Amino acid sequence: MKKLSFATALALVLAAGPGSAFTASNGLQVTDQGGGTFLVAYGGKSGPRAFWCAAGDYARRVLGLRVTDNLWRMSEPPRGAGQGVIFSVSPQGAATDAGIARFGPPSGRFSVGRAQNYCNDPADMVRED
């Protein structure tokens, strides 16, 4: 069943085509990059958790992934000023670190549920100061 979910998600990503835009619940813009990858664009004062929130929100609401499915950060941290973060539904070429402090060995992976859970913290909403 997990392979079906991944295959379905990958088909949805590929069908959407590059350039399809989505506004996450925290206001960050997510753009499909094709091949199972997507870009969470810089959108003002936002830290790593805001980018993961947007990635998780996109994965659930657009790709239809389950909370137990995984996302991988593709661009190595730290994120440069004014730059976005690229994520993928596939581990090939993933970053070695998620850019967020965590227990256990470094990894560029979070579950969709964990990523989307960052949307529940008002401090992670994009601020327009």
mmCIF file with all atom_site columns, N, CA and C in Angstrom, residues 25-27 44-54 117-128:
data_model
loop_
_atom_site.group_PDB
_atom_site.id
_atom_site.type_symbol
_atom_site.label_atom_id
_atom_site.label_alt_id
_atom_site.label_comp_id
_atom_site.label_asym_id
_atom_site.label_entity_id
_atom_site.label_seq_id
_atom_site.pdbx_PDB_ins_code
_atom_site.Cartn_x
_atom_site.Cartn_y
_atom_site.Cartn_z
_atom_site.occupancy
_atom_site.B_iso_or_equiv
_atom_site.pdbx_formal_charge
_atom_site.auth_seq_id
_atom_site.auth_comp_id
_atom_site.auth_asym_id
_atom_site.auth_atom_id
_atom_site.pdbx_PDB_model_num
ATOM 1  N N  . SER A 1 25  ? -0.547 27.156 4.210  1.00 0.00 ? 25  SER A N  1
ATOM 2  C CA . SER A 1 25  ? -1.332 27.763 5.281  1.00 0.00 ? 25  SER A CA 1
ATOM 3  C C  . SER A 1 25  ? -0.580 28.872 6.010  1.00 0.00 ? 25  SER A C  1
ATOM 4  N N  . ASN A 1 26  ? 0.746  28.853 5.955  1.00 0.00 ? 26  ASN A N  1
ATOM 5  C CA . ASN A 1 26  ? 1.525  29.905 6.610  1.00 0.00 ? 26  ASN A CA 1
ATOM 6  C C  . ASN A 1 26  ? 1.897  31.042 5.659  1.00 0.00 ? 26  ASN A C  1
ATOM 7  N N  . GLY A 1 27  ? 1.375  30.999 4.431  1.00 0.00 ? 27  GLY A N  1
ATOM 8  C CA . GLY A 1 27  ? 1.591  32.088 3.483  1.00 0.00 ? 27  GLY A CA 1
ATOM 9  C C  . GLY A 1 27  ? 2.753  31.913 2.529  1.00 0.00 ? 27  GLY A C  1
ATOM 10 N N  . GLY A 1 44  ? 9.767  36.423 3.294  1.00 0.00 ? 44  GLY A N  1
ATOM 11 C CA . GLY A 1 44  ? 9.853  37.337 4.429  1.00 0.00 ? 44  GLY A CA 1
ATOM 12 C C  . GLY A 1 44  ? 10.540 36.660 5.597  1.00 0.00 ? 44  GLY A C  1
ATOM 13 N N  . LYS A 1 45  ? 10.266 37.136 6.785  1.00 0.00 ? 45  LYS A N  1
ATOM 14 C CA . LYS A 1 45  ? 10.912 36.603 7.982  1.00 0.00 ? 45  LYS A CA 1
ATOM 15 C C  . LYS A 1 45  ? 10.353 35.225 8.302  1.00 0.00 ? 45  LYS A C  1
ATOM 16 N N  . SER A 1 46  ? 11.082 34.203 7.923  1.00 0.00 ? 46  SER A N  1
ATOM 17 C CA . SER A 1 46  ? 10.647 32.836 8.173  1.00 0.00 ? 46  SER A CA 1
ATOM 18 C C  . SER A 1 46  ? 11.866 31.950 8.392  1.00 0.00 ? 46  SER A C  1
ATOM 19 N N  . GLY A 1 47  ? 11.765 31.082 9.385  1.00 0.00 ? 47  GLY A N  1
ATOM 20 C CA . GLY A 1 47  ? 12.857 30.180 9.705  1.00 0.00 ? 47  GLY A CA 1
ATOM 21 C C  . GLY A 1 47  ? 12.629 28.795 9.138  1.00 0.00 ? 47  GLY A C  1
ATOM 22 N N  . PRO A 1 48  ? 13.513 27.849 9.471  1.00 0.00 ? 48  PRO A N  1
ATOM 23 C CA . PRO A 1 48  ? 13.431 26.494 8.925  1.00 0.00 ? 48  PRO A CA 1
ATOM 24 C C  . PRO A 1 48  ? 12.082 25.812 9.165  1.00 0.00 ? 48  PRO A C  1
ATOM 25 N N  . ARG A 1 49  ? 11.492 26.018 10.347 1.00 0.00 ? 49  ARG A N  1
ATOM 26 C CA . ARG A 1 49  ? 10.216 25.358 10.631 1.00 0.00 ? 49  ARG A CA 1
ATOM 27 C C  . ARG A 1 49  ? 9.115  25.843 9.701  1.00 0.00 ? 49  ARG A C  1
ATOM 28 N N  . ALA A 1 50  ? 9.151  27.119 9.302  1.00 0.00 ? 50  ALA A N  1
ATOM 29 C CA . ALA A 1 50  ? 8.141  27.647 8.374  1.00 0.00 ? 50  ALA A CA 1
ATOM 30 C C  . ALA A 1 50  ? 8.259  26.975 7.007  1.00 0.00 ? 50  ALA A C  1
ATOM 31 N N  . PHE A 1 51  ? 9.489  26.697 6.570  1.00 0.00 ? 51  PHE A N  1
ATOM 32 C CA . PHE A 1 51  ? 9.683  26.018 5.285  1.00 0.00 ? 51  PHE A CA 1
ATOM 33 C C  . PHE A 1 51  ? 9.177  24.577 5.356  1.00 0.00 ? 51  PHE A C  1
ATOM 34 N N  . TRP A 1 52  ? 9.473  23.885 6.473  1.00 0.00 ? 52  TRP A N  1
ATOM 35 C CA . TRP A 1 52  ? 8.978  22.522 6.637  1.00 0.00 ? 52  TRP A CA 1
ATOM 36 C C  . TRP A 1 52  ? 7.457  22.507 6.736  1.00 0.00 ? 52  TRP A C  1
ATOM 37 N N  . CYS A 1 53  ? 6.869  23.487 7.411  1.00 0.00 ? 53  CYS A N  1
ATOM 38 C CA . CYS A 1 53  ? 5.409  23.607 7.491  1.00 0.00 ? 53  CYS A CA 1
ATOM 39 C C  . CYS A 1 53  ? 4.817  23.669 6.092  1.00 0.00 ? 53  CYS A C  1
ATOM 40 N N  . ALA A 1 54  ? 5.340  24.557 5.264  1.00 0.00 ? 54  ALA A N  1
ATOM 41 C CA . ALA A 1 54  ? 4.825  24.722 3.901  1.00 0.00 ? 54  ALA A CA 1
ATOM 42 C C  . ALA A 1 54  ? 5.000  23.442 3.091  1.00 0.00 ? 54  ALA A C  1
ATOM 43 N N  . ASN A 1 117 ? 3.063  19.532 11.173 1.00 0.00 ? 117 ASN A N  1
ATOM 44 C CA . ASN A 1 117 ? 2.843  19.907 12.571 1.00 0.00 ? 117 ASN A CA 1
ATOM 45 C C  . ASN A 1 117 ? 3.477  21.257 12.904 1.00 0.00 ? 117 ASN A C  1
ATOM 46 N N  . TYR A 1 118 ? 4.513  21.646 12.182 1.00 0.00 ? 118 TYR A N  1
ATOM 47 C CA . TYR A 1 118 ? 5.119  22.960 12.404 1.00 0.00 ? 118 TYR A CA 1
ATOM 48 C C  . TYR A 1 118 ? 4.156  24.088 12.046 1.00 0.00 ? 118 TYR A C  1
ATOM 49 N N  . CYS A 1 119 ? 3.096  23.790 11.302 1.00 0.00 ? 119 CYS A N  1
ATOM 50 C CA . CYS A 1 119 ? 2.096  24.807 10.956 1.00 0.00 ? 119 CYS A CA 1
ATOM 51 C C  . CYS A 1 119 ? 1.240  25.191 12.162 1.00 0.00 ? 119 CYS A C  1
ATOM 52 N N  . ASN A 1 120 ? 1.268  24.389 13.217 1.00 0.00 ? 120 ASN A N  1
ATOM 53 C CA . ASN A 1 120 ? 0.438  24.640 14.392 1.00 0.00 ? 120 ASN A CA 1
ATOM 54 C C  . ASN A 1 120 ? 1.023  25.668 15.339 1.00 0.00 ? 120 ASN A C  1
ATOM 55 N N  . ASP A 1 121 ? 2.228  26.127 15.080 1.00 0.00 ? 121 ASP A N  1
ATOM 56 C CA . ASP A 1 121 ? 2.889  27.102 15.945 1.00 0.00 ? 121 ASP A CA 1
ATOM 57 C C  . ASP A 1 121 ? 2.783  28.488 15.323 1.00 0.00 ? 121 ASP A C  1
ATOM 58 N N  . PRO A 1 122 ? 2.043  29.413 15.981 1.00 0.00 ? 122 PRO A N  1
ATOM 59 C CA . PRO A 1 122 ? 1.899  30.760 15.416 1.00 0.00 ? 122 PRO A CA 1
ATOM 60 C C  . PRO A 1 122 ? 3.236  31.451 15.151 1.00 0.00 ? 122 PRO A C  1
ATOM 61 N N  . ALA A 1 123 ? 4.275  31.072 15.878 1.00 0.00 ? 123 ALA A N  1
ATOM 62 C CA . ALA A 1 123 ? 5.591  31.684 15.673 1.00 0.00 ? 123 ALA A CA 1
ATOM 63 C C  . ALA A 1 123 ? 6.160  31.331 14.302 1.00 0.00 ? 123 ALA A C  1
ATOM 64 N N  . ASP A 1 124 ? 5.628  30.276 13.675 1.00 0.00 ? 124 ASP A N  1
ATOM 65 C CA . ASP A 1 124 ? 6.130  29.855 12.369 1.00 0.00 ? 124 ASP A CA 1
ATOM 66 C C  . ASP A 1 124 ? 5.375  30.469 11.204 1.00 0.00 ? 124 ASP A C  1
ATOM 67 N N  . MET A 1 125 ? 4.397  31.294 11.501 1.00 0.00 ? 125 MET A N  1
ATOM 68 C CA . MET A 1 125 ? 3.693  31.980 10.425 1.00 0.00 ? 125 MET A CA 1
ATOM 69 C C  . MET A 1 125 ? 4.597  33.084 9.888  1.00 0.00 ? 125 MET A C  1
ATOM 70 N N  . VAL A 1 126 ? 4.517  33.344 8.617  1.00 0.00 ? 126 VAL A N  1
ATOM 71 C CA . VAL A 1 126 ? 5.368  34.358 7.989  1.00 0.00 ? 126 VAL A CA 1
ATOM 72 C C  . VAL A 1 126 ? 4.953  35.732 8.483  1.00 0.00 ? 126 VAL A C  1
ATOM 73 N N  . ARG A 1 127 ? 5.948  36.515 8.882  1.00 0.00 ? 127 ARG A N  1
ATOM 74 C CA . ARG A 1 127 ? 5.687  37.868 9.383  1.00 0.00 ? 127 ARG A CA 1
ATOM 75 C C  . ARG A 1 127 ? 6.125  38.877 8.338  1.00 0.00 ? 127 ARG A C  1
ATOM 76 N N  . GLU A 1 128 ? 5.356  39.909 8.177  1.00 0.00 ? 128 GLU A N  1
ATOM 77 C CA . GLU A 1 128 ? 5.632  40.931 7.160  1.00 0.00 ? 128 GLU A CA 1
ATOM 78 C C  . GLU A 1 128 ? 6.202  42.201 7.791  1.00 0.00 ? 128 GLU A C  1
#
